[in-house]
Amino acid sequence: MYAILDIETTGGKYNEEGITEIAIYRFDGHKITDQFISLVNPEREIQPFVVNLTGINSNMLKNAPKFYEVAKRIVEITEDCIIVAHNSSFDYRILKTEFKRLGFPFKRKTLCTVELSQQLIPDMESYSLGKLTRALGIPVSDRHRANGDAMATVKLFKMLLNKDLEKVIIKNAVKIEKKSKLSSNLKEIIEELPSVTGVYYIHNDKGEIIYIGKSNNIKKRITQHFTGTSSKSKKIQALVSAVTYEKTGSELAALLKESEEVKKNKPIFNRALRRTIFTHALYNFTDKNGYINLKIDKAYGDKQPITTFSTRASGKHFMSKVVEDYGLCQKLTGLYTTKTSCFNYGVKECFGACINEESSENYNKRVNSLIAKYSYENKNMLIIDRGRDVDEKSVFLIENGIFKGLGFFDLNHQINNREILASLITPMQNNRDTQHIIQSYMRRHKKLKVLELLDQ
């Protein structure tokens, strides 16, 4: 649990500042669960430059509560939380100073979104909250007011959680959670999980991730883990202390994150996913008569396939369908072995490429249109899928046929501006697994929105 906050102060000498406004959002990693926003009477003068910056003046604070009147609420809303702020050392120091004046020790773990941004979004021109949020396309209202800046920090932190593929933030959060809070009662863990699409992380009592999985229903999938009787299920049940999750909305995002994060984190119970997830591929070659032939074969590392399949059977099923859809020849697609014409020619469903009756030029046009549709080699495009919330979408970037990564957006200008788009995207590995995941997902979801990227 996180307490994401922002504080406005009077300015002045070090450790003599007073709080003029505070906004705190209690955030569970997915949604805001509580909030506290208040002006505060600092009982001291506000520096003129601060009045100009924030618009908060002494007249506004005359009837505002004094710090001792809001202290109890601040303690309650931040209890068992990691404090998150943009330049957290400043906000945390101010809070500790105010509590010290009351004779009360205030101690919390902290996370700084400036430092996290520098690690997870390198090479930005500036890491000030205003310039960073502008560069990322994050809308900010009421800049230099506690509520506006705290809400912008919530949105930034949500983006940083998504970009943290090594899961350093959540592993540390689980480690920090008091042991009493970590539930070894499997039923309690299940009750707190949602029935959403995403990636889940099973942790041991040290906060280490022992298993990463993806599901269209996380609660149902974890229930299967916790009620399973296989050797692996029993080992997980014995070691689990907590389950965290990341909602993706899009199944494609969940599949890609799972593949990437398993490779990066190498959990002890994820051996299967460390291996290649497909066995067969679709290849093409041109025969001596000039016809492009298609062939399902075992996947080879040195050959560039058109698309890939988890099994030979799924490849054959795909081939049968495209022969029908594109009017292709069974013989030239490896579905019908013969030295003469194919079966479909006899029932007038093949135009005779198998016996050189149809010209190779006409036949190859249809084969090339199939290759163009099912391969994204050399293409520049965005794949748009559902997001984590109703007003959000997920986006997958492919440049020159290379998968660059994924991100989430809620405003169209975020993907129309290439610089903002590049900052939103969480960089990911482009490998045979990611290509297989994307291509097989696009085959199954024909209504997926695909935008061609124009050169800028």
mmCIF file of C-alpha atoms in Angstrom, residues 217-431:
data_model
loop_
_atom_site.group_PDB
_atom_site.id
_atom_site.type_symbol
_atom_site.label_atom_id
_atom_site.label_comp_id
_atom_site.label_asym_id
_atom_site.label_seq_id
_atom_site.Cartn_x
_atom_site.Cartn_y
_atom_site.Cartn_z
ATOM 1 C CA ASN A 217 -9.364 -13.999 -14.428
ATOM 2 C CA ILE A 218 -6.636 -13.619 -11.794
ATOM 3 C CA LYS A 219 -8.839 -14.672 -8.842
ATOM 4 C CA LYS A 220 -9.900 -17.890 -10.622
ATOM 5 C CA ARG A 221 -6.321 -18.715 -11.672
ATOM 6 C CA ILE A 222 -4.873 -18.220 -8.168
ATOM 7 C CA THR A 223 -7.690 -20.375 -6.763
ATOM 8 C CA GLN A 224 -6.535 -23.137 -9.142
ATOM 9 C CA HIS A 225 -2.943 -22.754 -7.895
ATOM 10 C CA PHE A 226 -4.067 -22.914 -4.267
ATOM 11 C CA THR A 227 -6.411 -25.902 -4.690
ATOM 12 C CA GLY A 228 -4.245 -27.849 -7.160
ATOM 13 C CA THR A 229 -2.755 -31.186 -6.165
ATOM 14 C CA SER A 230 0.204 -31.284 -8.565
ATOM 15 C CA SER A 231 3.739 -31.245 -7.182
ATOM 16 C CA LYS A 232 4.267 -27.637 -8.338
ATOM 17 C CA SER A 233 0.954 -26.431 -6.859
ATOM 18 C CA LYS A 234 1.778 -27.987 -3.490
ATOM 19 C CA LYS A 235 5.220 -26.359 -3.432
ATOM 20 C CA ILE A 236 3.706 -22.956 -4.244
ATOM 21 C CA GLN A 237 1.054 -23.426 -1.516
ATOM 22 C CA ALA A 238 3.783 -24.173 1.036
ATOM 23 C CA LEU A 239 5.922 -21.132 0.154
ATOM 24 C CA VAL A 240 3.412 -18.377 -0.686
ATOM 25 C CA SER A 241 3.161 -15.369 1.618
ATOM 26 C CA ALA A 242 1.552 -12.829 -0.694
ATOM 27 C CA VAL A 243 0.163 -12.394 -4.194
ATOM 28 C CA THR A 244 0.444 -9.094 -6.038
ATOM 29 C CA TYR A 245 -0.890 -8.394 -9.502
ATOM 30 C CA GLU A 246 -0.834 -5.931 -12.349
ATOM 31 C CA LYS A 247 -4.057 -5.322 -14.209
ATOM 32 C CA THR A 248 -3.518 -4.992 -17.974
ATOM 33 C CA GLY A 249 -7.063 -5.120 -19.419
ATOM 34 C CA SER A 250 -5.544 -6.417 -22.653
ATOM 35 C CA GLU A 251 -4.694 -10.113 -22.875
ATOM 36 C CA LEU A 252 -1.933 -9.255 -25.368
ATOM 37 C CA ALA A 253 -0.309 -6.931 -22.789
ATOM 38 C CA ALA A 254 -0.547 -9.679 -20.162
ATOM 39 C CA LEU A 255 1.035 -12.284 -22.475
ATOM 40 C CA LEU A 256 3.928 -9.978 -23.432
ATOM 41 C CA LYS A 257 4.569 -8.816 -19.854
ATOM 42 C CA GLU A 258 4.513 -12.377 -18.566
ATOM 43 C CA SER A 259 7.019 -13.502 -21.216
ATOM 44 C CA GLU A 260 9.363 -10.543 -20.568
ATOM 45 C CA GLU A 261 9.160 -10.591 -16.769
ATOM 46 C CA VAL A 262 9.707 -14.333 -16.454
ATOM 47 C CA LYS A 263 12.924 -13.961 -18.466
ATOM 48 C CA LYS A 264 14.056 -10.994 -16.339
ATOM 49 C CA ASN A 265 13.108 -12.341 -12.886
ATOM 50 C CA LYS A 266 13.650 -16.114 -13.454
ATOM 51 C CA PRO A 267 11.188 -17.296 -10.754
ATOM 52 C CA ILE A 268 11.928 -20.815 -9.483
ATOM 53 C CA PHE A 269 8.568 -22.271 -10.602
ATOM 54 C CA ASN A 270 8.553 -20.765 -14.111
ATOM 55 C CA ARG A 271 10.911 -23.087 -15.940
ATOM 56 C CA ALA A 272 8.471 -23.857 -18.787
ATOM 57 C CA LEU A 273 8.121 -20.248 -19.954
ATOM 58 C CA ARG A 274 11.874 -19.726 -20.075
ATOM 59 C CA ARG A 275 11.890 -22.012 -23.095
ATOM 60 C CA THR A 276 10.599 -21.020 -26.532
ATOM 61 C CA ILE A 277 6.792 -21.033 -26.607
ATOM 62 C CA PHE A 278 6.280 -22.141 -30.219
ATOM 63 C CA THR A 279 7.415 -25.195 -32.176
ATOM 64 C CA HIS A 280 6.294 -24.686 -35.800
ATOM 65 C CA ALA A 281 6.322 -21.890 -38.348
ATOM 66 C CA LEU A 282 5.055 -20.929 -41.785
ATOM 67 C CA TYR A 283 7.794 -20.513 -44.409
ATOM 68 C CA ASN A 284 7.713 -19.652 -48.112
ATOM 69 C CA PHE A 285 9.915 -20.516 -51.089
ATOM 70 C CA THR A 286 9.610 -20.108 -54.863
ATOM 71 C CA ASP A 287 9.628 -23.310 -56.956
ATOM 72 C CA LYS A 288 11.257 -23.809 -60.378
ATOM 73 C CA ASN A 289 8.025 -22.720 -62.123
ATOM 74 C CA GLY A 290 7.987 -19.378 -60.285
ATOM 75 C CA TYR A 291 5.108 -20.164 -57.873
ATOM 76 C CA ILE A 292 5.440 -19.135 -54.223
ATOM 77 C CA ASN A 293 4.963 -22.265 -52.092
ATOM 78 C CA LEU A 294 3.941 -22.166 -48.427
ATOM 79 C CA LYS A 295 5.037 -24.784 -45.920
ATOM 80 C CA ILE A 296 4.432 -25.533 -42.225
ATOM 81 C CA ASP A 297 7.671 -26.820 -40.727
ATOM 82 C CA LYS A 298 9.540 -27.018 -37.446
ATOM 83 C CA ALA A 299 10.715 -23.582 -36.323
ATOM 84 C CA TYR A 300 14.369 -22.972 -37.149
ATOM 85 C CA GLY A 301 16.419 -20.170 -35.621
ATOM 86 C CA ASP A 302 18.214 -19.292 -38.850
ATOM 87 C CA LYS A 303 15.082 -18.864 -41.013
ATOM 88 C CA GLN A 304 12.710 -15.872 -40.907
ATOM 89 C CA PRO A 305 9.139 -17.242 -40.697
ATOM 90 C CA ILE A 306 5.986 -15.499 -41.914
ATOM 91 C CA THR A 307 4.231 -16.447 -38.678
ATOM 92 C CA THR A 308 4.588 -19.085 -35.933
ATOM 93 C CA PHE A 309 2.425 -21.700 -34.182
ATOM 94 C CA SER A 310 2.400 -23.458 -30.809
ATOM 95 C CA THR A 311 1.812 -26.844 -32.471
ATOM 96 C CA ARG A 312 1.923 -28.417 -35.936
ATOM 97 C CA ALA A 313 -1.846 -29.010 -35.681
ATOM 98 C CA SER A 314 -2.602 -25.292 -35.183
ATOM 99 C CA GLY A 315 -0.379 -24.540 -38.201
ATOM 100 C CA LYS A 316 -2.270 -27.033 -40.373
ATOM 101 C CA HIS A 317 -5.609 -25.617 -39.222
ATOM 102 C CA PHE A 318 -4.447 -22.089 -40.146
ATOM 103 C CA MET A 319 -3.242 -23.313 -43.565
ATOM 104 C CA SER A 320 -6.563 -25.010 -44.358
ATOM 105 C CA LYS A 321 -8.399 -21.781 -43.573
ATOM 106 C CA VAL A 322 -6.174 -19.490 -45.673
ATOM 107 C CA VAL A 323 -6.317 -21.896 -48.640
ATOM 108 C CA GLU A 324 -10.072 -21.352 -48.588
ATOM 109 C CA ASP A 325 -9.920 -17.590 -47.843
ATOM 110 C CA TYR A 326 -7.298 -16.757 -50.489
ATOM 111 C CA GLY A 327 -8.165 -19.402 -53.106
ATOM 112 C CA LEU A 328 -4.743 -21.065 -52.827
ATOM 113 C CA CYS A 329 -3.643 -24.446 -54.132
ATOM 114 C CA GLN A 330 -3.556 -27.384 -51.698
ATOM 115 C CA LYS A 331 -0.504 -28.833 -53.439
ATOM 116 C CA LEU A 332 1.517 -25.574 -53.213
ATOM 117 C CA THR A 333 0.640 -25.213 -49.530
ATOM 118 C CA GLY A 334 1.691 -28.716 -48.520
ATOM 119 C CA LEU A 335 -1.844 -29.898 -47.701
ATOM 120 C CA TYR A 336 -2.196 -32.370 -50.586
ATOM 121 C CA THR A 337 0.678 -34.515 -51.830
ATOM 122 C CA THR A 338 0.363 -35.328 -55.529
ATOM 123 C CA LYS A 339 2.327 -35.274 -58.779
ATOM 124 C CA THR A 340 -0.683 -33.985 -60.704
ATOM 125 C CA SER A 341 -3.535 -31.638 -59.756
ATOM 126 C CA CYS A 342 -4.786 -31.138 -56.181
ATOM 127 C CA PHE A 343 -8.178 -32.303 -54.890
ATOM 128 C CA ASN A 344 -9.626 -28.769 -54.948
ATOM 129 C CA TYR A 345 -8.876 -28.434 -58.670
ATOM 130 C CA GLY A 346 -11.167 -31.403 -59.328
ATOM 131 C CA VAL A 347 -14.044 -29.663 -57.506
ATOM 132 C CA LYS A 348 -13.263 -26.301 -59.168
ATOM 133 C CA GLU A 349 -11.962 -24.611 -55.988
ATOM 134 C CA CYS A 350 -8.379 -24.273 -57.250
ATOM 135 C CA PHE A 351 -7.498 -22.240 -60.344
ATOM 136 C CA GLY A 352 -4.877 -24.757 -61.486
ATOM 137 C CA ALA A 353 -1.562 -23.413 -60.185
ATOM 138 C CA CYS A 354 -0.721 -27.045 -59.337
ATOM 139 C CA ILE A 355 -0.607 -27.906 -63.058
ATOM 140 C CA ASN A 356 0.636 -24.498 -64.336
ATOM 141 C CA GLU A 357 -2.832 -23.608 -65.612
ATOM 142 C CA GLU A 358 -3.058 -20.376 -63.570
ATOM 143 C CA SER A 359 -0.183 -17.968 -64.169
ATOM 144 C CA SER A 360 2.381 -17.660 -61.398
ATOM 145 C CA GLU A 361 1.911 -13.872 -61.501
ATOM 146 C CA ASN A 362 -1.810 -14.079 -60.634
ATOM 147 C CA TYR A 363 -1.312 -16.819 -58.048
ATOM 148 C CA ASN A 364 1.604 -15.060 -56.339
ATOM 149 C CA LYS A 365 -0.449 -11.867 -55.918
ATOM 150 C CA ARG A 366 -2.810 -13.715 -53.582
ATOM 151 C CA VAL A 367 0.046 -15.410 -51.709
ATOM 152 C CA ASN A 368 1.805 -12.062 -51.229
ATOM 153 C CA SER A 369 -1.366 -10.468 -49.860
ATOM 154 C CA LEU A 370 -1.538 -13.312 -47.291
ATOM 155 C CA ILE A 371 2.145 -12.803 -46.369
ATOM 156 C CA ALA A 372 1.568 -9.034 -46.008
ATOM 157 C CA LYS A 373 -1.365 -9.617 -43.684
ATOM 158 C CA TYR A 374 0.196 -12.186 -41.370
ATOM 159 C CA SER A 375 3.785 -10.919 -41.229
ATOM 160 C CA TYR A 376 4.769 -7.538 -39.815
ATOM 161 C CA GLU A 377 8.296 -7.618 -41.233
ATOM 162 C CA ASN A 378 9.490 -4.071 -42.109
ATOM 163 C CA LYS A 379 6.151 -2.594 -40.955
ATOM 164 C CA ASN A 380 5.708 0.529 -38.792
ATOM 165 C CA MET A 381 2.497 0.261 -36.835
ATOM 166 C CA LEU A 382 0.618 0.637 -33.575
ATOM 167 C CA ILE A 383 -1.677 -2.090 -32.271
ATOM 168 C CA ILE A 384 -4.448 -0.651 -30.082
ATOM 169 C CA ASP A 385 -6.233 -2.889 -27.575
ATOM 170 C CA ARG A 386 -8.359 -2.437 -24.467
ATOM 171 C CA GLY A 387 -6.822 -0.743 -21.412
ATOM 172 C CA ARG A 388 -7.043 -1.188 -17.653
ATOM 173 C CA ASP A 389 -10.075 1.108 -17.355
ATOM 174 C CA VAL A 390 -13.000 2.068 -19.581
ATOM 175 C CA ASP A 391 -11.384 5.341 -20.712
ATOM 176 C CA GLU A 392 -7.938 3.867 -21.332
ATOM 177 C CA LYS A 393 -6.336 1.882 -24.186
ATOM 178 C CA SER A 394 -3.185 -0.205 -24.440
ATOM 179 C CA VAL A 395 -0.737 0.440 -27.285
ATOM 180 C CA PHE A 396 1.964 -1.792 -28.808
ATOM 181 C CA LEU A 397 4.693 -0.211 -30.934
ATOM 182 C CA ILE A 398 6.304 -1.943 -33.920
ATOM 183 C CA GLU A 399 8.986 -0.092 -35.906
ATOM 184 C CA ASN A 400 10.610 -1.592 -39.022
ATOM 185 C CA GLY A 401 9.100 -4.948 -38.091
ATOM 186 C CA ILE A 402 10.669 -4.836 -34.607
ATOM 187 C CA PHE A 403 8.495 -4.903 -31.473
ATOM 188 C CA LYS A 404 9.618 -1.968 -29.289
ATOM 189 C CA GLY A 405 7.328 -2.294 -26.264
ATOM 190 C CA LEU A 406 3.900 -1.462 -24.851
ATOM 191 C CA GLY A 407 2.197 1.270 -22.889
ATOM 192 C CA PHE A 408 -1.168 2.713 -21.877
ATOM 193 C CA PHE A 409 -2.848 5.969 -22.900
ATOM 194 C CA ASP A 410 -6.139 7.769 -22.349
ATOM 195 C CA LEU A 411 -5.724 10.743 -24.680
ATOM 196 C CA ASN A 412 -5.212 10.409 -28.442
ATOM 197 C CA HIS A 413 -2.530 13.115 -28.563
ATOM 198 C CA GLN A 414 -0.329 10.807 -26.471
ATOM 199 C CA ILE A 415 0.014 8.413 -29.419
ATOM 200 C CA ASN A 416 -0.174 11.042 -32.173
ATOM 201 C CA ASN A 417 2.935 12.759 -30.806
ATOM 202 C CA ARG A 418 5.917 10.456 -31.471
ATOM 203 C CA GLU A 419 8.011 11.902 -28.609
ATOM 204 C CA ILE A 420 5.250 11.384 -26.036
ATOM 205 C CA LEU A 421 4.572 7.918 -27.487
ATOM 206 C CA ALA A 422 8.245 6.946 -27.091
ATOM 207 C CA SER A 423 8.156 8.017 -23.416
ATOM 208 C CA LEU A 424 4.910 6.132 -22.708
ATOM 209 C CA ILE A 425 6.227 2.868 -24.126
ATOM 210 C CA THR A 426 7.871 0.417 -21.739
ATOM 211 C CA PRO A 427 10.802 -0.942 -23.789
ATOM 212 C CA MET A 428 10.746 -4.724 -24.240
ATOM 213 C CA GLN A 429 12.844 -7.358 -25.959
ATOM 214 C CA ASN A 430 12.074 -8.179 -29.570
ATOM 215 C CA ASN A 431 12.554 -11.934 -29.909
#
